[in-house]
Amino acid sequence: MSEQGHGSVLVVDDEPQVAWVLRFSLEHEGYRTYTASNGIEALEELQKHHPMLMVLDLMMPEMDGWGVLQEMIKLPVDERPRVVIVSALTGPDDKAKATALGADAFVPKPFDVEELIGVLGGLAEAS
């Protein structure tokens, strides 16, 4: 993991309000935060910033969260961020698929920002 990526989070969500709230809350917690509104932007941001963590929505236009996870599998393990899926898709099949594709945690929408920050903090410490 590159040193510049320490303490950084990429928020990937097509809902501007969700992305804004997360960015504001995460920056308040001391994380460097980047945002993307679809999977294609997310992959570009990954290449540019090498974030340590990613908050990923599954349902988005152009390329969804599933597509992002499938592309990230191609990256060397040390270049992949720890991923928290934040989605309204909360069925056991969705959770199992996300885990199989490399997601580290799953937080259902609508989510509590404090809970999500707690999950991210736990992953950051484990990295």
mmCIF file of N, CA, C and O in Angstrom, residues 20-122:
data_model
loop_
_atom_site.group_PDB
_atom_site.id
_atom_site.type_symbol
_atom_site.label_atom_id
_atom_site.label_comp_id
_atom_site.label_asym_id
_atom_site.label_seq_id
_atom_site.Cartn_x
_atom_site.Cartn_y
_atom_site.Cartn_z
ATOM 1 N N TRP A 20 -22.027 13.435 -0.233
ATOM 2 C CA TRP A 20 -21.660 14.645 0.502
ATOM 3 C C TRP A 20 -21.627 14.382 2.005
ATOM 4 O O TRP A 20 -20.672 14.769 2.691
ATOM 5 N N VAL A 21 -22.676 13.735 2.523
ATOM 6 C CA VAL A 21 -22.744 13.455 3.964
ATOM 7 C C VAL A 21 -21.551 12.599 4.389
ATOM 8 O O VAL A 21 -20.904 12.868 5.405
ATOM 9 N N LEU A 22 -21.249 11.578 3.601
ATOM 10 C CA LEU A 22 -20.126 10.707 3.938
ATOM 11 C C LEU A 22 -18.805 11.464 3.877
ATOM 12 O O LEU A 22 -17.966 11.326 4.763
ATOM 13 N N ARG A 23 -18.618 12.250 2.830
ATOM 14 C CA ARG A 23 -17.369 13.002 2.700
ATOM 15 C C ARG A 23 -17.185 13.939 3.895
ATOM 16 O O ARG A 23 -16.125 13.981 4.512
ATOM 17 N N PHE A 24 -18.242 14.679 4.222
ATOM 18 C CA PHE A 24 -18.188 15.615 5.342
ATOM 19 C C PHE A 24 -17.853 14.870 6.640
ATOM 20 O O PHE A 24 -16.966 15.279 7.395
ATOM 21 N N SER A 25 -18.565 13.770 6.892
ATOM 22 C CA SER A 25 -18.374 13.016 8.138
ATOM 23 C C SER A 25 -16.985 12.393 8.209
ATOM 24 O O SER A 25 -16.337 12.421 9.266
ATOM 25 N N LEU A 26 -16.525 11.828 7.110
ATOM 26 C CA LEU A 26 -15.214 11.172 7.093
ATOM 27 C C LEU A 26 -14.080 12.186 7.237
ATOM 28 O O LEU A 26 -13.111 11.939 7.942
ATOM 29 N N GLU A 27 -14.210 13.328 6.565
ATOM 30 C CA GLU A 27 -13.177 14.355 6.699
ATOM 31 C C GLU A 27 -13.141 14.887 8.131
ATOM 32 O O GLU A 27 -12.072 15.165 8.670
ATOM 33 N N HIS A 28 -14.319 14.986 8.756
ATOM 34 C CA HIS A 28 -14.381 15.403 10.157
ATOM 35 C C HIS A 28 -13.635 14.405 11.057
ATOM 36 O O HIS A 28 -13.048 14.790 12.058
ATOM 37 N N GLU A 29 -13.642 13.129 10.662
ATOM 38 C CA GLU A 29 -12.942 12.079 11.416
ATOM 39 C C GLU A 29 -11.445 12.021 11.080
ATOM 40 O O GLU A 29 -10.719 11.210 11.634
ATOM 41 N N GLY A 30 -11.024 12.842 10.116
ATOM 42 C CA GLY A 30 -9.605 12.894 9.788
ATOM 43 C C GLY A 30 -9.184 12.093 8.561
ATOM 44 O O GLY A 30 -8.003 11.992 8.258
ATOM 45 N N TYR A 31 -10.153 11.519 7.855
ATOM 46 C CA TYR A 31 -9.826 10.777 6.624
ATOM 47 C C TYR A 31 -9.700 11.741 5.452
ATOM 48 O O TYR A 31 -10.463 12.699 5.334
ATOM 49 N N ARG A 32 -8.749 11.460 4.569
ATOM 50 C CA ARG A 32 -8.699 12.134 3.272
ATOM 51 C C ARG A 32 -9.745 11.416 2.427
ATOM 52 O O ARG A 32 -9.734 10.195 2.353
ATOM 53 N N THR A 33 -10.664 12.162 1.820
ATOM 54 C CA THR A 33 -11.805 11.536 1.164
ATOM 55 C C THR A 33 -11.899 11.932 -0.305
ATOM 56 O O THR A 33 -11.758 13.104 -0.649
ATOM 57 N N TYR A 34 -12.137 10.927 -1.137
ATOM 58 C CA TYR A 34 -12.351 11.133 -2.570
ATOM 59 C C TYR A 34 -13.735 10.583 -2.888
ATOM 60 O O TYR A 34 -14.230 9.705 -2.190
ATOM 61 N N THR A 35 -14.358 11.101 -3.942
ATOM 62 C CA THR A 35 -15.679 10.600 -4.305
ATOM 63 C C THR A 35 -15.743 10.245 -5.784
ATOM 64 O O THR A 35 -14.999 10.795 -6.606
ATOM 65 N N ALA A 36 -16.649 9.325 -6.089
ATOM 66 C CA ALA A 36 -16.946 8.939 -7.465
ATOM 67 C C ALA A 36 -18.437 8.634 -7.524
ATOM 68 O O ALA A 36 -19.015 8.150 -6.547
ATOM 69 N N SER A 37 -19.075 8.927 -8.668
ATOM 70 C CA SER A 37 -20.520 8.725 -8.757
ATOM 71 C C SER A 37 -20.907 7.487 -9.559
ATOM 72 O O SER A 37 -22.088 7.205 -9.730
ATOM 73 N N ASN A 38 -19.909 6.770 -10.070
ATOM 74 C CA ASN A 38 -20.196 5.487 -10.736
ATOM 75 C C ASN A 38 -18.923 4.647 -10.745
ATOM 76 O O ASN A 38 -17.852 5.115 -10.347
ATOM 77 N N GLY A 39 -19.056 3.430 -11.209
ATOM 78 C CA GLY A 39 -17.933 2.507 -11.163
ATOM 79 C C GLY A 39 -16.747 2.911 -12.018
ATOM 80 O O GLY A 39 -15.597 2.683 -11.644
ATOM 81 N N ILE A 40 -17.019 3.524 -13.160
ATOM 82 C CA ILE A 40 -15.928 3.936 -14.048
ATOM 83 C C ILE A 40 -15.076 5.006 -13.357
ATOM 84 O O ILE A 40 -13.847 4.921 -13.324
ATOM 85 N N GLU A 41 -15.757 6.002 -12.760
ATOM 86 C CA GLU A 41 -15.029 7.033 -12.001
ATOM 87 C C GLU A 41 -14.283 6.405 -10.826
ATOM 88 O O GLU A 41 -13.169 6.814 -10.499
ATOM 89 N N ALA A 42 -14.912 5.421 -10.193
ATOM 90 C CA ALA A 42 -14.288 4.769 -9.035
ATOM 91 C C ALA A 42 -12.958 4.139 -9.417
ATOM 92 O O ALA A 42 -11.956 4.294 -8.707
ATOM 93 N N LEU A 43 -12.913 3.444 -10.545
ATOM 94 C CA LEU A 43 -11.674 2.794 -10.973
ATOM 95 C C LEU A 43 -10.601 3.834 -11.309
ATOM 96 O O LEU A 43 -9.424 3.633 -11.017
ATOM 97 N N GLU A 44 -11.025 4.976 -11.896
ATOM 98 C CA GLU A 44 -10.071 6.064 -12.175
ATOM 99 C C GLU A 44 -9.496 6.628 -10.874
ATOM 100 O O GLU A 44 -8.294 6.868 -10.762
ATOM 101 N N GLU A 45 -10.371 6.842 -9.878
ATOM 102 C CA GLU A 45 -9.923 7.380 -8.584
ATOM 103 C C GLU A 45 -8.997 6.391 -7.874
ATOM 104 O O GLU A 45 -8.032 6.799 -7.227
ATOM 105 N N LEU A 46 -9.287 5.104 -8.000
ATOM 106 C CA LEU A 46 -8.424 4.077 -7.400
ATOM 107 C C LEU A 46 -7.008 4.185 -7.949
ATOM 108 O O LEU A 46 -6.034 4.125 -7.199
ATOM 109 N N GLN A 47 -6.896 4.334 -9.269
ATOM 110 C CA GLN A 47 -5.589 4.436 -9.916
ATOM 111 C C GLN A 47 -4.850 5.693 -9.470
ATOM 112 O O GLN A 47 -3.650 5.677 -9.267
ATOM 113 N N LYS A 48 -5.611 6.787 -9.328
ATOM 114 C CA LYS A 48 -5.008 8.079 -9.007
ATOM 115 C C LYS A 48 -4.557 8.178 -7.556
ATOM 116 O O LYS A 48 -3.485 8.691 -7.267
ATOM 117 N N HIS A 49 -5.413 7.712 -6.629
ATOM 118 C CA HIS A 49 -5.194 8.009 -5.215
ATOM 119 C C HIS A 49 -4.830 6.813 -4.345
ATOM 120 O O HIS A 49 -4.393 6.996 -3.216
ATOM 121 N N HIS A 50 -5.044 5.599 -4.822
ATOM 122 C CA HIS A 50 -4.761 4.385 -4.030
ATOM 123 C C HIS A 50 -5.296 4.489 -2.601
ATOM 124 O O HIS A 50 -4.528 4.407 -1.642
ATOM 125 N N PRO A 51 -6.620 4.699 -2.448
ATOM 126 C CA PRO A 51 -7.165 4.833 -1.096
ATOM 127 C C PRO A 51 -7.025 3.528 -0.310
ATOM 128 O O PRO A 51 -6.978 2.449 -0.891
ATOM 129 N N MET A 52 -6.970 3.668 1.001
ATOM 130 C CA MET A 52 -6.858 2.513 1.886
ATOM 131 C C MET A 52 -8.220 1.820 2.039
ATOM 132 O O MET A 52 -8.297 0.616 2.208
ATOM 133 N N LEU A 53 -9.300 2.621 1.981
ATOM 134 C CA LEU A 53 -10.652 2.119 2.199
ATOM 135 C C LEU A 53 -11.579 2.601 1.087
ATOM 136 O O LEU A 53 -11.335 3.642 0.477
ATOM 137 N N MET A 54 -12.652 1.834 0.869
ATOM 138 C CA MET A 54 -13.655 2.243 -0.118
ATOM 139 C C MET A 54 -15.040 1.952 0.429
ATOM 140 O O MET A 54 -15.283 0.885 0.986
ATOM 141 N N VAL A 55 -15.927 2.938 0.294
ATOM 142 C CA VAL A 55 -17.346 2.751 0.590
ATOM 143 C C VAL A 55 -18.015 2.643 -0.770
ATOM 144 O O VAL A 55 -17.945 3.569 -1.581
ATOM 145 N N LEU A 56 -18.644 1.501 -1.046
ATOM 146 C CA LEU A 56 -19.127 1.213 -2.392
ATOM 147 C C LEU A 56 -20.610 0.893 -2.427
ATOM 148 O O LEU A 56 -21.064 -0.059 -1.778
ATOM 149 N N ASP A 57 -21.353 1.680 -3.193
ATOM 150 C CA ASP A 57 -22.762 1.398 -3.466
ATOM 151 C C ASP A 57 -22.810 0.339 -4.557
ATOM 152 O O ASP A 57 -21.913 0.286 -5.417
ATOM 153 N N LEU A 58 -23.832 -0.502 -4.548
ATOM 154 C CA LEU A 58 -23.927 -1.538 -5.589
ATOM 155 C C LEU A 58 -24.730 -1.076 -6.804
ATOM 156 O O LEU A 58 -24.395 -1.403 -7.923
ATOM 157 N N MET A 59 -25.802 -0.317 -6.561
ATOM 158 C CA MET A 59 -26.676 0.089 -7.664
ATOM 159 C C MET A 59 -26.321 1.495 -8.137
ATOM 160 O O MET A 59 -26.615 2.481 -7.461
ATOM 161 N N MET A 60 -25.643 1.552 -9.302
ATOM 162 C CA MET A 60 -25.231 2.839 -9.878
ATOM 163 C C MET A 60 -25.312 2.745 -11.396
ATOM 164 O O MET A 60 -25.264 1.645 -11.954
ATOM 165 N N PRO A 61 -25.377 3.904 -12.073
ATOM 166 C CA PRO A 61 -25.378 3.901 -13.536
ATOM 167 C C PRO A 61 -23.980 3.610 -14.105
ATOM 168 O O PRO A 61 -22.994 3.681 -13.382
ATOM 169 N N GLU A 62 -23.913 3.322 -15.368
ATOM 170 C CA GLU A 62 -22.683 3.114 -16.143
ATOM 171 C C GLU A 62 -21.929 1.856 -15.742
ATOM 172 O O GLU A 62 -21.784 0.955 -16.531
ATOM 173 N N MET A 63 -21.407 1.795 -14.525
ATOM 174 C CA MET A 63 -20.816 0.566 -14.009
ATOM 175 C C MET A 63 -21.224 0.480 -12.546
ATOM 176 O O MET A 63 -20.972 1.404 -11.785
ATOM 177 N N ASP A 64 -21.867 -0.632 -12.181
ATOM 178 C CA ASP A 64 -22.334 -0.759 -10.803
ATOM 179 C C ASP A 64 -21.229 -1.277 -9.880
ATOM 180 O O ASP A 64 -20.102 -1.541 -10.307
ATOM 181 N N GLY A 65 -21.571 -1.408 -8.609
ATOM 182 C CA GLY A 65 -20.594 -1.857 -7.622
ATOM 183 C C GLY A 65 -20.072 -3.256 -7.889
ATOM 184 O O GLY A 65 -18.916 -3.569 -7.608
ATOM 185 N N TRP A 66 -20.929 -4.115 -8.447
ATOM 186 C CA TRP A 66 -20.476 -5.476 -8.784
ATOM 187 C C TRP A 66 -19.334 -5.408 -9.795
ATOM 188 O O TRP A 66 -18.348 -6.121 -9.671
ATOM 189 N N GLY A 67 -19.497 -4.526 -10.796
ATOM 190 C CA GLY A 67 -18.464 -4.366 -11.821
ATOM 191 C C GLY A 67 -17.154 -3.871 -11.228
ATOM 192 O O GLY A 67 -16.070 -4.315 -11.610
ATOM 193 N N VAL A 68 -17.253 -2.937 -10.256
ATOM 194 C CA VAL A 68 -16.058 -2.415 -9.597
ATOM 195 C C VAL A 68 -15.336 -3.550 -8.856
ATOM 196 O O VAL A 68 -14.119 -3.714 -8.980
ATOM 197 N N LEU A 69 -16.093 -4.350 -8.106
ATOM 198 C CA LEU A 69 -15.487 -5.464 -7.368
ATOM 199 C C LEU A 69 -14.795 -6.436 -8.324
ATOM 200 O O LEU A 69 -13.689 -6.902 -8.065
ATOM 201 N N GLN A 70 -15.457 -6.733 -9.451
ATOM 202 C CA GLN A 70 -14.861 -7.666 -10.416
ATOM 203 C C GLN A 70 -13.586 -7.111 -11.035
ATOM 204 O O GLN A 70 -12.637 -7.854 -11.268
ATOM 205 N N GLU A 71 -13.527 -5.800 -11.260
ATOM 206 C CA GLU A 71 -12.309 -5.187 -11.793
ATOM 207 C C GLU A 71 -11.199 -5.167 -10.741
ATOM 208 O O GLU A 71 -10.028 -5.355 -11.062
ATOM 209 N N MET A 72 -11.572 -4.942 -9.484
ATOM 210 C CA MET A 72 -10.562 -4.852 -8.427
ATOM 211 C C MET A 72 -9.870 -6.184 -8.167
ATOM 212 O O MET A 72 -8.727 -6.198 -7.721
ATOM 213 N N ILE A 73 -10.554 -7.278 -8.458
ATOM 214 C CA ILE A 73 -9.934 -8.605 -8.271
ATOM 215 C C ILE A 73 -8.667 -8.721 -9.123
ATOM 216 O O ILE A 73 -7.728 -9.424 -8.767
ATOM 217 N N LYS A 74 -8.638 -7.979 -10.232
ATOM 218 C CA LYS A 74 -7.482 -8.031 -11.144
ATOM 219 C C LYS A 74 -6.270 -7.285 -10.591
ATOM 220 O O LYS A 74 -5.153 -7.474 -11.073
ATOM 221 N N LEU A 75 -6.492 -6.430 -9.592
ATOM 222 C CA LEU A 75 -5.384 -5.653 -9.020
ATOM 223 C C LEU A 75 -4.560 -6.516 -8.071
ATOM 224 O O LEU A 75 -5.096 -7.416 -7.430
ATOM 225 N N PRO A 76 -3.266 -6.203 -7.936
ATOM 226 C CA PRO A 76 -2.471 -6.891 -6.912
ATOM 227 C C PRO A 76 -3.110 -6.660 -5.540
ATOM 228 O O PRO A 76 -3.657 -5.585 -5.290
ATOM 229 N N VAL A 77 -3.060 -7.656 -4.691
ATOM 230 C CA VAL A 77 -3.717 -7.589 -3.387
ATOM 231 C C VAL A 77 -3.337 -6.334 -2.606
ATOM 232 O O VAL A 77 -4.190 -5.692 -1.988
ATOM 233 N N ASP A 78 -2.060 -5.946 -2.649
ATOM 234 C CA ASP A 78 -1.642 -4.782 -1.858
ATOM 235 C C ASP A 78 -2.103 -3.450 -2.455
ATOM 236 O O ASP A 78 -1.899 -2.401 -1.862
ATOM 237 N N GLU A 79 -2.734 -3.473 -3.634
ATOM 238 C CA GLU A 79 -3.264 -2.238 -4.225
ATOM 239 C C GLU A 79 -4.775 -2.130 -4.056
ATOM 240 O O GLU A 79 -5.383 -1.153 -4.464
ATOM 241 N N ARG A 80 -5.384 -3.157 -3.467
ATOM 242 C CA ARG A 80 -6.836 -3.134 -3.289
ATOM 243 C C ARG A 80 -7.189 -2.515 -1.947
ATOM 244 O O ARG A 80 -6.642 -2.893 -0.926
ATOM 245 N N PRO A 81 -8.138 -1.560 -1.961
ATOM 246 C CA PRO A 81 -8.600 -1.014 -0.680
ATOM 247 C C PRO A 81 -9.490 -2.021 0.036
ATOM 248 O O PRO A 81 -10.026 -2.935 -0.588
ATOM 249 N N ARG A 82 -9.632 -1.856 1.339
ATOM 250 C CA ARG A 82 -10.633 -2.622 2.076
ATOM 251 C C ARG A 82 -11.976 -2.028 1.680
ATOM 252 O O ARG A 82 -12.137 -0.806 1.625
ATOM 253 N N VAL A 83 -12.989 -2.864 1.413
ATOM 254 C CA VAL A 83 -14.257 -2.392 0.857
ATOM 255 C C VAL A 83 -15.425 -2.624 1.811
ATOM 256 O O VAL A 83 -15.616 -3.737 2.309
ATOM 257 N N VAL A 84 -16.191 -1.556 2.029
ATOM 258 C CA VAL A 84 -17.454 -1.657 2.747
ATOM 259 C C VAL A 84 -18.567 -1.403 1.731
ATOM 260 O O VAL A 84 -18.629 -0.332 1.133
ATOM 261 N N ILE A 85 -19.412 -2.409 1.525
ATOM 262 C CA ILE A 85 -20.559 -2.248 0.649
ATOM 263 C C ILE A 85 -21.648 -1.529 1.430
ATOM 264 O O ILE A 85 -21.967 -1.901 2.557
ATOM 265 N N VAL A 86 -22.213 -0.468 0.834
ATOM 266 C CA VAL A 86 -23.343 0.240 1.421
ATOM 267 C C VAL A 86 -24.442 0.169 0.375
ATOM 268 O O VAL A 86 -24.330 0.765 -0.684
ATOM 269 N N SER A 87 -25.492 -0.618 0.675
ATOM 270 C CA SER A 87 -26.494 -0.846 -0.356
ATOM 271 C C SER A 87 -27.858 -1.185 0.216
ATOM 272 O O SER A 87 -27.959 -1.711 1.332
ATOM 273 N N ALA A 88 -28.882 -0.906 -0.584
ATOM 274 C CA ALA A 88 -30.239 -1.329 -0.245
ATOM 275 C C ALA A 88 -30.427 -2.810 -0.587
ATOM 276 O O ALA A 88 -31.393 -3.422 -0.153
ATOM 277 N N LEU A 89 -29.512 -3.376 -1.380
ATOM 278 C CA LEU A 89 -29.550 -4.810 -1.660
ATOM 279 C C LEU A 89 -28.979 -5.523 -0.438
ATOM 280 O O LEU A 89 -27.775 -5.536 -0.229
ATOM 281 N N THR A 90 -29.846 -6.100 0.366
ATOM 282 C CA THR A 90 -29.373 -6.654 1.637
ATOM 283 C C THR A 90 -29.669 -8.140 1.793
ATOM 284 O O THR A 90 -29.532 -8.685 2.883
ATOM 285 N N GLY A 91 -30.079 -8.803 0.723
ATOM 286 C CA GLY A 91 -30.378 -10.223 0.827
ATOM 287 C C GLY A 91 -29.123 -11.041 1.080
ATOM 288 O O GLY A 91 -28.013 -10.599 0.786
ATOM 289 N N PRO A 92 -29.294 -12.243 1.633
ATOM 290 C CA PRO A 92 -28.133 -13.104 1.901
ATOM 291 C C PRO A 92 -27.326 -13.414 0.634
ATOM 292 O O PRO A 92 -26.106 -13.522 0.691
ATOM 293 N N ASP A 93 -28.006 -13.527 -0.507
ATOM 294 C CA ASP A 93 -27.297 -13.802 -1.766
ATOM 295 C C ASP A 93 -26.398 -12.636 -2.137
ATOM 296 O O ASP A 93 -25.272 -12.824 -2.594
ATOM 297 N N ASP A 94 -26.900 -11.404 -1.949
ATOM 298 C CA ASP A 94 -26.108 -10.209 -2.259
ATOM 299 C C ASP A 94 -24.884 -10.138 -1.353
ATOM 300 O O ASP A 94 -23.777 -9.855 -1.801
ATOM 301 N N LYS A 95 -25.087 -10.406 -0.061
ATOM 302 C CA LYS A 95 -23.971 -10.357 0.897
ATOM 303 C C LYS A 95 -22.938 -11.428 0.559
ATOM 304 O O LYS A 95 -21.733 -11.161 0.591
ATOM 305 N N ALA A 96 -23.413 -12.618 0.223
ATOM 306 C CA ALA A 96 -22.492 -13.711 -0.102
ATOM 307 C C ALA A 96 -21.694 -13.388 -1.363
ATOM 308 O O ALA A 96 -20.479 -13.609 -1.420
ATOM 309 N N LYS A 97 -22.376 -12.833 -2.376
ATOM 310 C CA LYS A 97 -21.699 -12.479 -3.621
ATOM 311 C C LYS A 97 -20.655 -11.385 -3.369
ATOM 312 O O LYS A 97 -19.530 -11.464 -3.865
ATOM 313 N N ALA A 98 -21.030 -10.367 -2.577
ATOM 314 C CA ALA A 98 -20.103 -9.267 -2.277
ATOM 315 C C ALA A 98 -18.865 -9.799 -1.554
ATOM 316 O O ALA A 98 -17.734 -9.427 -1.877
ATOM 317 N N THR A 99 -19.076 -10.686 -0.601
ATOM 318 C CA THR A 99 -17.955 -11.266 0.148
ATOM 319 C C THR A 99 -17.070 -12.089 -0.787
ATOM 320 O O THR A 99 -15.843 -11.999 -0.737
ATOM 321 N N ALA A 100 -17.706 -12.870 -1.656
ATOM 322 C CA ALA A 100 -16.946 -13.692 -2.610
ATOM 323 C C ALA A 100 -16.101 -12.827 -3.539
ATOM 324 O O ALA A 100 -15.018 -13.229 -3.959
ATOM 325 N N LEU A 101 -16.580 -11.613 -3.832
ATOM 326 C CA LEU A 101 -15.856 -10.700 -4.723
ATOM 327 C C LEU A 101 -14.868 -9.806 -3.972
ATOM 328 O O LEU A 101 -14.293 -8.899 -4.554
ATOM 329 N N GLY A 102 -14.702 -10.050 -2.676
ATOM 330 C CA GLY A 102 -13.653 -9.333 -1.953
ATOM 331 C C GLY A 102 -14.097 -8.235 -1.012
ATOM 332 O O GLY A 102 -13.263 -7.544 -0.429
ATOM 333 N N ALA A 103 -15.410 -8.028 -0.853
ATOM 334 C CA ALA A 103 -15.868 -6.994 0.085
ATOM 335 C C ALA A 103 -15.553 -7.430 1.513
ATOM 336 O O ALA A 103 -15.642 -8.608 1.844
ATOM 337 N N ASP A 104 -15.181 -6.471 2.355
ATOM 338 C CA ASP A 104 -14.800 -6.756 3.743
ATOM 339 C C ASP A 104 -15.959 -6.606 4.721
ATOM 340 O O ASP A 104 -15.955 -7.206 5.786
ATOM 341 N N ALA A 105 -16.936 -5.760 4.375
ATOM 342 C CA ALA A 105 -18.060 -5.521 5.278
ATOM 343 C C ALA A 105 -19.262 -5.075 4.457
ATOM 344 O O ALA A 105 -19.124 -4.647 3.309
ATOM 345 N N PHE A 106 -20.441 -5.168 5.062
ATOM 346 C CA PHE A 106 -21.692 -4.856 4.385
ATOM 347 C C PHE A 106 -22.554 -4.050 5.341
ATOM 348 O O PHE A 106 -22.860 -4.522 6.436
ATOM 349 N N VAL A 107 -22.918 -2.821 4.956
ATOM 350 C CA VAL A 107 -23.775 -1.979 5.783
ATOM 351 C C VAL A 107 -25.025 -1.645 4.964
ATOM 352 O O VAL A 107 -24.917 -1.058 3.888
ATOM 353 N N PRO A 108 -26.215 -2.062 5.446
ATOM 354 C CA PRO A 108 -27.436 -1.813 4.669
ATOM 355 C C PRO A 108 -27.834 -0.337 4.640
ATOM 356 O O PRO A 108 -27.629 0.385 5.612
ATOM 357 N N LYS A 109 -28.398 0.092 3.503
ATOM 358 C CA LYS A 109 -28.992 1.432 3.394
ATOM 359 C C LYS A 109 -30.449 1.313 3.823
ATOM 360 O O LYS A 109 -31.071 0.313 3.511
ATOM 361 N N PRO A 110 -31.033 2.308 4.476
ATOM 362 C CA PRO A 110 -30.353 3.511 4.948
ATOM 363 C C PRO A 110 -29.433 3.164 6.114
ATOM 364 O O PRO A 110 -29.757 2.308 6.919
ATOM 365 N N PHE A 111 -28.296 3.835 6.175
ATOM 366 C CA PHE A 111 -27.292 3.495 7.182
ATOM 367 C C PHE A 111 -27.115 4.630 8.182
ATOM 368 O O PHE A 111 -27.482 5.763 7.929
ATOM 369 N N ASP A 112 -26.546 4.275 9.315
ATOM 370 C CA ASP A 112 -26.189 5.242 10.342
ATOM 371 C C ASP A 112 -24.726 5.623 10.104
ATOM 372 O O ASP A 112 -23.860 4.749 10.060
ATOM 373 N N VAL A 113 -24.463 6.900 9.928
ATOM 374 C CA VAL A 113 -23.109 7.367 9.605
ATOM 375 C C VAL A 113 -22.105 6.947 10.675
ATOM 376 O O VAL A 113 -21.004 6.493 10.355
ATOM 377 N N GLU A 114 -22.488 7.059 11.935
ATOM 378 C CA GLU A 114 -21.570 6.677 13.019
ATOM 379 C C GLU A 114 -21.217 5.187 12.942
ATOM 380 O O GLU A 114 -20.076 4.800 13.163
ATOM 381 N N GLU A 115 -22.218 4.362 12.633
ATOM 382 C CA GLU A 115 -21.970 2.923 12.509
ATOM 383 C C GLU A 115 -20.988 2.655 11.360
ATOM 384 O O GLU A 115 -20.042 1.890 11.508
ATOM 385 N N LEU A 116 -21.215 3.320 10.240
ATOM 386 C CA LEU A 116 -20.341 3.135 9.076
ATOM 387 C C LEU A 116 -18.909 3.577 9.406
ATOM 388 O O LEU A 116 -17.948 2.884 9.058
ATOM 389 N N ILE A 117 -18.770 4.702 10.086
ATOM 390 C CA ILE A 117 -17.428 5.179 10.456
ATOM 391 C C ILE A 117 -16.749 4.168 11.395
ATOM 392 O O ILE A 117 -15.551 3.926 11.281
ATOM 393 N N GLY A 118 -17.527 3.563 12.270
ATOM 394 C CA GLY A 118 -16.997 2.537 13.149
ATOM 395 C C GLY A 118 -16.486 1.330 12.377
ATOM 396 O O GLY A 118 -15.397 0.795 12.661
ATOM 397 N N VAL A 119 -17.245 0.901 11.369
ATOM 398 C CA VAL A 119 -16.830 -0.226 10.531
ATOM 399 C C VAL A 119 -15.542 0.121 9.791
ATOM 400 O O VAL A 119 -14.596 -0.665 9.745
ATOM 401 N N LEU A 120 -15.487 1.324 9.220
ATOM 402 C CA LEU A 120 -14.292 1.760 8.502
ATOM 403 C C LEU A 120 -13.081 1.826 9.430
ATOM 404 O O LEU A 120 -11.981 1.406 9.069
ATOM 405 N N GLY A 121 -13.296 2.344 10.632
ATOM 406 C CA GLY A 121 -12.209 2.434 11.595
ATOM 407 C C GLY A 121 -11.649 1.059 11.941
ATOM 408 O O GLY A 121 -10.436 0.877 12.044
ATOM 409 N N GLY A 122 -12.542 0.079 12.096
ATOM 410 C CA GLY A 122 -12.112 -1.280 12.380
ATOM 411 C C GLY A 122 -11.286 -1.856 11.244
ATOM 412 O O GLY A 122 -10.252 -2.506 11.463
#
